[in-house]
Structures are given as structure tokens and as C-alpha cells.
PDB file of C-alpha atoms in Angstrom:
ATOM      1  CA  ASP A1289     -19.986  -2.291  -6.094  1.00  0.00           C
ATOM      2  CA  THR A1290     -16.556  -0.730  -5.494  1.00  0.00           C
ATOM      3  CA  ALA A1291     -15.043  -2.040  -2.258  1.00  0.00           C
ATOM      4  CA  VAL A1292     -13.086   1.072  -1.218  1.00  0.00           C
ATOM      5  CA  SER A1293     -13.970   4.330  -2.904  1.00  0.00           C
ATOM      6  CA  GLN A1294     -12.430   7.767  -2.647  1.00  0.00           C
ATOM      7  CA  THR A1295     -13.511  11.179  -3.854  1.00  0.00           C
ATOM      8  CA  PRO A1296     -12.297  13.160  -5.596  1.00  0.00           C
ATOM      9  CA  LYS A1297      -9.883  11.250  -7.838  1.00  0.00           C
ATOM     10  CA  TYR A1298      -8.024  14.432  -8.738  1.00  0.00           C
ATOM     11  CA  LEU A1299      -7.692  17.592  -6.671  1.00  0.00           C
ATOM     12  CA  VAL A1300      -5.830  20.678  -7.856  1.00  0.00           C
ATOM     13  CA  THR A1301      -5.709  23.606  -5.484  1.00  0.00           C
ATOM     14  CA  GLN A1302      -3.725  26.658  -4.448  1.00  0.00           C
ATOM     15  CA  MET A1303      -1.302  26.823  -1.547  1.00  0.00           C
ATOM     16  CA  GLY A1304      -2.979  27.887   1.673  1.00  0.00           C
ATOM     17  CA  ASN A1305      -6.368  26.382   0.843  1.00  0.00           C
ATOM     18  CA  ASP A1306      -8.218  23.819   2.957  1.00  0.00           C
ATOM     19  CA  LYS A1307      -9.454  20.643   1.279  1.00  0.00           C
ATOM     20  CA  SER A1308     -11.041  17.307   2.171  1.00  0.00           C
ATOM     21  CA  ILE A1309     -10.810  13.833   0.693  1.00  0.00           C
ATOM     22  CA  LYS A1310     -13.556  11.327   1.412  1.00  0.00           C
ATOM     23  CA  CYS A1311     -13.303   7.559   1.725  1.00  0.00           C
ATOM     24  CA  GLU A1312     -15.939   4.887   2.064  1.00  0.00           C
ATOM     25  CA  GLN A1313     -15.691   1.106   2.275  1.00  0.00           C
ATOM     26  CA  ASN A1314     -18.544  -1.343   1.851  1.00  0.00           C
ATOM     27  CA  LEU A1315     -16.610  -4.423   2.987  1.00  0.00           C
ATOM     28  CA  GLY A1316     -17.828  -4.332   6.574  1.00  0.00           C
ATOM     29  CA  HIS A1317     -14.240  -3.870   7.767  1.00  0.00           C
ATOM     30  CA  ASP A1318     -13.452  -2.442  11.179  1.00  0.00           C
ATOM     31  CA  THR A1319     -10.173  -0.753  10.316  1.00  0.00           C
ATOM     32  CA  MET A1320      -9.416   2.049   7.863  1.00  0.00           C
ATOM     33  CA  TYR A1321      -6.209   3.816   6.888  1.00  0.00           C
ATOM     34  CA  TRP A1322      -4.803   6.804   5.079  1.00  0.00           C
ATOM     35  CA  TYR A1323      -1.525   6.490   3.189  1.00  0.00           C
ATOM     36  CA  LYS A1324       0.530   9.054   1.308  1.00  0.00           C
ATOM     37  CA  GLN A1325       2.448   7.998  -1.814  1.00  0.00           C
ATOM     38  CA  ASP A1326       5.142  10.387  -2.993  1.00  0.00           C
ATOM     39  CA  SER A1327       6.518  10.891  -6.488  1.00  0.00           C
ATOM     40  CA  LYS A1328       9.000   8.035  -5.951  1.00  0.00           C
ATOM     41  CA  LYS A1329       6.099   5.676  -5.225  1.00  0.00           C
ATOM     42  CA  PHE A1330       7.025   5.384  -1.548  1.00  0.00           C
ATOM     43  CA  LEU A1331       3.922   4.473   0.481  1.00  0.00           C
ATOM     44  CA  LYS A1332       3.766   5.734   4.035  1.00  0.00           C
ATOM     45  CA  ILE A1333       0.978   5.284   6.523  1.00  0.00           C
ATOM     46  CA  MET A1334      -0.485   8.441   8.031  1.00  0.00           C
ATOM     47  CA  PHE A1335      -3.423   7.338  10.158  1.00  0.00           C
ATOM     48  CA  SER A1336      -5.435   4.306  11.090  1.00  0.00           C
ATOM     49  CA  TYR A1337      -8.846   4.045  12.713  1.00  0.00           C
ATOM     50  CA  ASN A1338     -10.411   0.959  14.228  1.00  0.00           C
ATOM     51  CA  ASN A1339     -14.136   1.186  14.798  1.00  0.00           C
ATOM     52  CA  LYS A1340     -14.016   4.987  14.637  1.00  0.00           C
ATOM     53  CA  GLU A1341     -11.136   5.159  17.107  1.00  0.00           C
ATOM     54  CA  LEU A1342      -7.711   6.494  16.145  1.00  0.00           C
ATOM     55  CA  ILE A1343      -5.094   3.752  16.619  1.00  0.00           C
ATOM     56  CA  ILE A1344      -2.189   4.899  14.460  1.00  0.00           C
ATOM     57  CA  ASN A1345      -1.095   8.499  14.169  1.00  0.00           C
ATOM     58  CA  GLU A1346       2.265   8.767  12.458  1.00  0.00           C
ATOM     59  CA  THR A1347       4.382  11.890  12.488  1.00  0.00           C
ATOM     60  CA  VAL A1348       2.085  13.950  10.338  1.00  0.00           C
ATOM     61  CA  PRO A1349       1.662  17.739  10.521  1.00  0.00           C
ATOM     62  CA  ASN A1350      -1.397  18.682  12.537  1.00  0.00           C
ATOM     63  CA  ARG A1351      -2.729  20.409   9.427  1.00  0.00           C
ATOM     64  CA  PHE A1352      -3.929  16.883   8.569  1.00  0.00           C
ATOM     65  CA  SER A1353      -6.984  15.806  10.503  1.00  0.00           C
ATOM     66  CA  PRO A1354      -8.773  12.522   9.899  1.00  0.00           C
ATOM     67  CA  LYS A1355     -12.411  12.092  10.817  1.00  0.00           C
ATOM     68  CA  SER A1356     -14.357   8.863  11.042  1.00  0.00           C
ATOM     69  CA  PRO A1357     -18.113   9.505  11.347  1.00  0.00           C
ATOM     70  CA  ASP A1358     -18.758   5.741  11.286  1.00  0.00           C
ATOM     71  CA  LYS A1359     -16.641   2.664  10.670  1.00  0.00           C
ATOM     72  CA  ALA A1360     -17.414   2.672   6.943  1.00  0.00           C
ATOM     73  CA  HIS A1361     -16.073   6.195   6.399  1.00  0.00           C
ATOM     74  CA  LEU A1362     -12.730   7.854   6.987  1.00  0.00           C
ATOM     75  CA  ASN A1363     -12.264  11.370   5.670  1.00  0.00           C
ATOM     76  CA  LEU A1364      -9.072  13.381   5.541  1.00  0.00           C
ATOM     77  CA  HIS A1365      -9.116  17.134   5.968  1.00  0.00           C
ATOM     78  CA  ILE A1366      -6.036  19.175   5.174  1.00  0.00           C
ATOM     79  CA  ASN A1367      -5.647  22.792   6.279  1.00  0.00           C
ATOM     80  CA  SER A1368      -3.301  25.408   4.834  1.00  0.00           C
ATOM     81  CA  LEU A1369      -2.093  23.228   1.991  1.00  0.00           C
ATOM     82  CA  GLU A1370       1.607  23.379   1.124  1.00  0.00           C
ATOM     83  CA  LEU A1371       3.510  22.444  -2.028  1.00  0.00           C
ATOM     84  CA  GLY A1372       4.970  19.400  -0.264  1.00  0.00           C
ATOM     85  CA  ASP A1373       1.501  17.997   0.299  1.00  0.00           C
ATOM     86  CA  SER A1374       1.302  17.162  -3.404  1.00  0.00           C
ATOM     87  CA  ALA A1375       1.085  13.376  -3.605  1.00  0.00           C
ATOM     88  CA  VAL A1376      -1.353  10.546  -4.150  1.00  0.00           C
ATOM     89  CA  TYR A1377      -3.389   9.764  -1.049  1.00  0.00           C
ATOM     90  CA  PHE A1378      -4.740   6.251  -0.630  1.00  0.00           C
ATOM     91  CA  CYS A1379      -7.454   5.093   1.668  1.00  0.00           C
ATOM     92  CA  ALA A1380      -7.451   1.428   2.685  1.00  0.00           C
ATOM     93  CA  SER A1381      -9.425  -0.891   4.921  1.00  0.00           C
ATOM     94  CA  SER A1382      -8.858  -4.241   6.609  1.00  0.00           C
ATOM     95  CA  LEU A1383     -10.932  -6.671   8.597  1.00  0.00           C
ATOM     96  CA  SER A1384      -8.915  -5.994  11.716  1.00  0.00           C
ATOM     97  CA  PRO A1385      -5.723  -4.122  12.592  1.00  0.00           C
ATOM     98  CA  SER A1386      -3.814  -7.178  13.636  1.00  0.00           C
ATOM     99  CA  GLY A1387      -1.898 -10.230  12.577  1.00  0.00           C
ATOM    100  CA  SER A1388      -2.499 -12.241   9.468  1.00  0.00           C
ATOM    101  CA  LEU A1389      -5.853 -10.626   8.923  1.00  0.00           C
ATOM    102  CA  GLY A1390      -3.943  -7.496   8.096  1.00  0.00           C
ATOM    103  CA  GLU A1391      -4.503  -7.709   4.346  1.00  0.00           C
ATOM    104  CA  GLN A1392      -5.527  -4.245   3.331  1.00  0.00           C
ATOM    105  CA  PHE A1393      -7.822  -3.289   0.475  1.00  0.00           C
ATOM    106  CA  PHE A1394      -6.907  -0.022  -1.178  1.00  0.00           C
ATOM    107  CA  GLY A1395      -8.993   2.633  -2.839  1.00  0.00           C
ATOM    108  CA  PRO A1396      -8.088   4.063  -6.254  1.00  0.00           C
ATOM    109  CA  GLY A1397      -6.237   7.034  -4.797  1.00  0.00           C
ATOM    110  CA  THR A1398      -6.654  10.812  -4.865  1.00  0.00           C
ATOM    111  CA  ARG A1399      -3.976  12.754  -6.715  1.00  0.00           C
ATOM    112  CA  LEU A1400      -3.524  16.054  -4.901  1.00  0.00           C
ATOM    113  CA  THR A1401      -1.625  18.823  -6.675  1.00  0.00           C
ATOM    114  CA  VAL A1402      -0.864  21.994  -4.756  1.00  0.00           C
ATOM    115  CA  LEU A1403       0.113  24.971  -6.934  1.00  0.00           C
TER     116      LEU A1403
ATOM    117  CA  GLY C1261      15.315 -11.409 -14.541  1.00  0.00           C
ATOM    118  CA  GLU C1262      15.908 -10.306 -10.894  1.00  0.00           C
ATOM    119  CA  SER C1263      15.952  -7.060  -8.962  1.00  0.00           C
ATOM    120  CA  VAL C1264      16.590  -5.748  -5.499  1.00  0.00           C
ATOM    121  CA  GLY C1265      13.681  -3.745  -4.221  1.00  0.00           C
ATOM    122  CA  LEU C1266      15.493  -1.230  -2.041  1.00  0.00           C
ATOM    123  CA  HIS C1267      15.072   1.687  -4.483  1.00  0.00           C
ATOM    124  CA  LEU C1268      12.618   1.790  -7.335  1.00  0.00           C
ATOM    125  CA  PRO C1269      14.499  -0.192  -9.951  1.00  0.00           C
ATOM    126  CA  THR C1270      12.961  -1.259 -13.193  1.00  0.00           C
ATOM    127  CA  LEU C1271      13.004  -4.898 -14.108  1.00  0.00           C
ATOM    128  CA  SER C1272      12.311  -5.739 -17.741  1.00  0.00           C
ATOM    129  CA  VAL C1273      11.319  -9.266 -18.614  1.00  0.00           C
ATOM    130  CA  GLN C1274      10.372 -10.869 -21.898  1.00  0.00           C
ATOM    131  CA  GLU C1275       6.781 -12.009 -22.085  1.00  0.00           C
ATOM    132  CA  GLY C1276       6.543 -15.682 -21.178  1.00  0.00           C
ATOM    133  CA  ASP C1277       9.723 -15.658 -19.083  1.00  0.00           C
ATOM    134  CA  ASN C1278       9.785 -15.948 -15.305  1.00  0.00           C
ATOM    135  CA  SER C1279      10.575 -12.935 -13.138  1.00  0.00           C
ATOM    136  CA  ILE C1280      11.927 -12.632  -9.616  1.00  0.00           C
ATOM    137  CA  ILE C1281      11.414  -9.507  -7.541  1.00  0.00           C
ATOM    138  CA  ASN C1282      13.451  -9.247  -4.362  1.00  0.00           C
ATOM    139  CA  CYS C1283      12.877  -7.390  -1.132  1.00  0.00           C
ATOM    140  CA  ALA C1284      15.074  -6.927   1.912  1.00  0.00           C
ATOM    141  CA  TYR C1285      13.084  -6.184   5.047  1.00  0.00           C
ATOM    142  CA  SER C1286      14.413  -4.526   8.156  1.00  0.00           C
ATOM    143  CA  ASN C1287      12.509  -5.714  11.205  1.00  0.00           C
ATOM    144  CA  SER C1288      13.553  -9.113  12.545  1.00  0.00           C
ATOM    145  CA  ALA C1289      10.334  -9.161  14.595  1.00  0.00           C
ATOM    146  CA  SER C1290       8.164  -9.054  11.450  1.00  0.00           C
ATOM    147  CA  ASP C1291       5.950 -12.126  11.293  1.00  0.00           C
ATOM    148  CA  TYR C1292       3.677 -11.411   8.381  1.00  0.00           C
ATOM    149  CA  PHE C1293       4.548 -10.347   4.850  1.00  0.00           C
ATOM    150  CA  ILE C1294       2.479  -9.309   1.876  1.00  0.00           C
ATOM    151  CA  TRP C1295       3.194  -8.625  -1.780  1.00  0.00           C
ATOM    152  CA  TYR C1296       1.123  -5.957  -3.464  1.00  0.00           C
ATOM    153  CA  LYS C1297       0.813  -5.057  -7.138  1.00  0.00           C
ATOM    154  CA  GLN C1298       0.111  -1.476  -8.169  1.00  0.00           C
ATOM    155  CA  GLU C1299      -0.913  -0.803 -11.746  1.00  0.00           C
ATOM    156  CA  SER C1300      -0.664   2.676 -13.187  1.00  0.00           C
ATOM    157  CA  GLY C1301      -3.342   4.985 -11.808  1.00  0.00           C
ATOM    158  CA  LYS C1302      -4.673   2.414  -9.342  1.00  0.00           C
ATOM    159  CA  GLY C1303      -4.280   1.515  -5.712  1.00  0.00           C
ATOM    160  CA  PRO C1304      -2.116  -1.395  -4.516  1.00  0.00           C
ATOM    161  CA  GLN C1305      -3.755  -4.796  -4.878  1.00  0.00           C
ATOM    162  CA  PHE C1306      -3.028  -7.840  -2.714  1.00  0.00           C
ATOM    163  CA  ILE C1307      -1.200 -10.672  -4.510  1.00  0.00           C
ATOM    164  CA  ILE C1308      -0.030 -13.134  -1.901  1.00  0.00           C
ATOM    165  CA  ASP C1309       0.979 -13.254   1.741  1.00  0.00           C
ATOM    166  CA  ILE C1310       3.155 -15.432   3.939  1.00  0.00           C
ATOM    167  CA  ARG C1311       3.609 -15.874   7.666  1.00  0.00           C
ATOM    168  CA  SER C1312       6.993 -16.188   9.298  1.00  0.00           C
ATOM    169  CA  ASN C1313       6.425 -19.871  10.162  1.00  0.00           C
ATOM    170  CA  MET C1314       6.571 -20.685   6.446  1.00  0.00           C
ATOM    171  CA  ASP C1315       9.367 -20.289   3.934  1.00  0.00           C
ATOM    172  CA  LYS C1316       7.384 -20.748   0.740  1.00  0.00           C
ATOM    173  CA  ARG C1317       3.856 -20.183  -0.430  1.00  0.00           C
ATOM    174  CA  GLN C1318       2.398 -20.632  -3.880  1.00  0.00           C
ATOM    175  CA  GLY C1319      -0.492 -18.995  -5.615  1.00  0.00           C
ATOM    176  CA  GLN C1320      -1.609 -18.931  -9.195  1.00  0.00           C
ATOM    177  CA  ARG C1321       1.593 -18.241 -11.199  1.00  0.00           C
ATOM    178  CA  VAL C1322       3.151 -16.587  -8.148  1.00  0.00           C
ATOM    179  CA  THR C1323       5.411 -17.944  -5.437  1.00  0.00           C
ATOM    180  CA  VAL C1324       6.678 -16.086  -2.394  1.00  0.00           C
ATOM    181  CA  LEU C1325       9.878 -17.202  -0.696  1.00  0.00           C
ATOM    182  CA  LEU C1326      10.875 -16.058   2.769  1.00  0.00           C
ATOM    183  CA  ASN C1327      14.382 -16.316   4.196  1.00  0.00           C
ATOM    184  CA  LYS C1328      14.236 -15.070   7.770  1.00  0.00           C
ATOM    185  CA  THR C1329      17.933 -15.667   8.357  1.00  0.00           C
ATOM    186  CA  VAL C1330      18.895 -12.930   5.944  1.00  0.00           C
ATOM    187  CA  LYS C1331      15.574 -11.033   6.137  1.00  0.00           C
ATOM    188  CA  HIS C1332      14.832 -11.515   2.476  1.00  0.00           C
ATOM    189  CA  LEU C1333      11.571 -11.949   0.626  1.00  0.00           C
ATOM    190  CA  SER C1334      11.098 -12.702  -3.052  1.00  0.00           C
ATOM    191  CA  LEU C1335       8.179 -12.868  -5.437  1.00  0.00           C
ATOM    192  CA  GLN C1336       8.435 -15.165  -8.403  1.00  0.00           C
ATOM    193  CA  ILE C1337       6.034 -14.707 -11.284  1.00  0.00           C
ATOM    194  CA  ALA C1338       5.887 -17.559 -13.767  1.00  0.00           C
ATOM    195  CA  ALA C1339       5.211 -17.153 -17.483  1.00  0.00           C
ATOM    196  CA  THR C1340       4.841 -13.378 -17.305  1.00  0.00           C
ATOM    197  CA  GLN C1341       2.083 -11.668 -19.242  1.00  0.00           C
ATOM    198  CA  PRO C1342       1.646  -8.027 -20.331  1.00  0.00           C
ATOM    199  CA  GLY C1343      -0.866  -7.567 -17.518  1.00  0.00           C
ATOM    200  CA  ASP C1344       1.897  -8.253 -14.991  1.00  0.00           C
ATOM    201  CA  SER C1345       3.489  -4.885 -15.790  1.00  0.00           C
ATOM    202  CA  ALA C1346       3.154  -2.858 -12.588  1.00  0.00           C
ATOM    203  CA  VAL C1347       5.017  -1.683  -9.496  1.00  0.00           C
ATOM    204  CA  TYR C1348       5.376  -4.449  -6.920  1.00  0.00           C
ATOM    205  CA  PHE C1349       5.678  -3.732  -3.203  1.00  0.00           C
ATOM    206  CA  CYS C1350       6.624  -5.983  -0.358  1.00  0.00           C
ATOM    207  CA  ALA C1351       5.187  -5.097   3.044  1.00  0.00           C
ATOM    208  CA  GLU C1352       6.040  -6.380   6.510  1.00  0.00           C
ATOM    209  CA  LYS C1353       4.168  -6.414   9.791  1.00  0.00           C
ATOM    210  CA  ALA C1354       5.174  -7.324  13.320  1.00  0.00           C
ATOM    211  CA  GLY C1355       2.230  -8.454  15.430  1.00  0.00           C
ATOM    212  CA  ASN C1356      -0.222  -5.601  15.861  1.00  0.00           C
ATOM    213  CA  GLU C1357       2.181  -3.008  14.496  1.00  0.00           C
ATOM    214  CA  LYS C1358       1.479  -1.100  11.325  1.00  0.00           C
ATOM    215  CA  LEU C1359       2.149  -2.502   7.871  1.00  0.00           C
ATOM    216  CA  THR C1360       5.424  -1.091   6.528  1.00  0.00           C
ATOM    217  CA  PHE C1361       5.920  -0.986   2.782  1.00  0.00           C
ATOM    218  CA  GLY C1362       9.174  -1.413   0.894  1.00  0.00           C
ATOM    219  CA  THR C1363      10.131   0.994  -1.849  1.00  0.00           C
ATOM    220  CA  GLY C1364       8.749  -1.014  -4.756  1.00  0.00           C
ATOM    221  CA  THR C1365      10.054  -2.477  -8.013  1.00  0.00           C
ATOM    222  CA  ARG C1366       8.707  -1.558 -11.431  1.00  0.00           C
ATOM    223  CA  LEU C1367       8.213  -4.642 -13.603  1.00  0.00           C
ATOM    224  CA  THR C1368       7.922  -4.105 -17.350  1.00  0.00           C
ATOM    225  CA  ILE C1369       6.932  -6.997 -19.585  1.00  0.00           C
ATOM    226  CA  ILE C1370       8.362  -6.791 -23.080  1.00  0.00           C
ATOM    227  CA  PRO C1371       6.006  -8.257 -25.699  1.00  0.00           C
TER     228      PRO C1371
END
């Protein structure tokens, strides 16, 4: 009965590989997000989708491509992985993208290590 | 004990004491603020929120204070427990803009 789930929890891969992280929420929320948390714990938004539509696209290399097959899923595909991509990636969801309903529910994170 | 949450400082507090975690936010247009708690190996978890038309809000053992004049937010945790040990983030939002997180403060409760 996990609200926001991500797979895998850990991902270790070589530079240059392509990998995907999957996210699912069972809260019935319309909005989903991907965040990157670096080694200093700084959390930065990467993307946001509302009802399968991209609404936030921060300055992220185009090697990162989100895909939302339906509003309960938001996957993140990363091409040509680089050392600097090593981080913890969090998926989150919220009821709506706006105002005081902006409380976001976070998944457990995926720790990506690029060797 | 108190801290300023602009870097990732560590705040150590004796179990049972009160703690205050501070946050300076940057956007004067921000009208909604949230405190999140992140335990080791987990995602951030909502603690309490406050809108800009309020200056204080209380929850269970937690109080958030907002001073819009100096763009300052604080989280007070009463009677701290070992389970309060975590990294605490403030986050701000202006209207429909994205949620922007502060840099976090690591709170350690000393038994």
C-alpha cells in the first residue's frame, strides 16, 4: 500500500550506459515530479508532469527524458550516463501543481551510482 | 539549540529539549511554505505547512513561524525524541511556481 514507489532502489552502472527509473503513485494525484538530490543533500526539481503533460522542465541535459504513460506513472530515462549523474533521484506526486495543495508526497528514492 | 539552514549545518540537541531550525528564503513573492523531514535512506516527508497570510501554525509538537518582513521561517520541535533525528528542509512556493527547497539542516538528538 505504498503511496509513491520507485524501482530500482539502487542502480550501479558504467559510464555511457542507458538506464531507466520507474515511478508509480496510487494516491490518485494529477501531478508528478522528478527531483535530484546531490551528495550535499540539495534537492532540485528536474521535471513535473500534470495529467501526463510536461509542465516543468528545468535546465536538465537532454540525456534525461521523462515519460508519463498515464497520470499514475512517471518514468525517467537517462542516456549516456556520466559520473556527475550519480545522485539520489526522488519521484514525488501532489494533488495539483498549484497553491496550498502543493504538498508533495515523495517516493523512497533511487540511488544511482555511475562508475 | 538553533541553526541557520543556509548550508547543511548539524544541530545537536539533548533528548527532551526543544529545538529550533531556521530557514532564510529568497523569494518575496513566495506565499506558501512547507517543512519536510528526511530520515536516512528515505524520501522527504511532509511535517507542516503555512501560508503567507499567517505568521504561526502549530501541529503536534511542532510549530512553524513565518516572518515575511525578513523572509525567515523557523521550525520549532518541542520535547525532542530520538526519532526526530533527520535532515529538515524548508521549501517555498510562489503561486503556481515550482516548490524550491532550502539546503537542509541535520538534526541529531543526543540520548
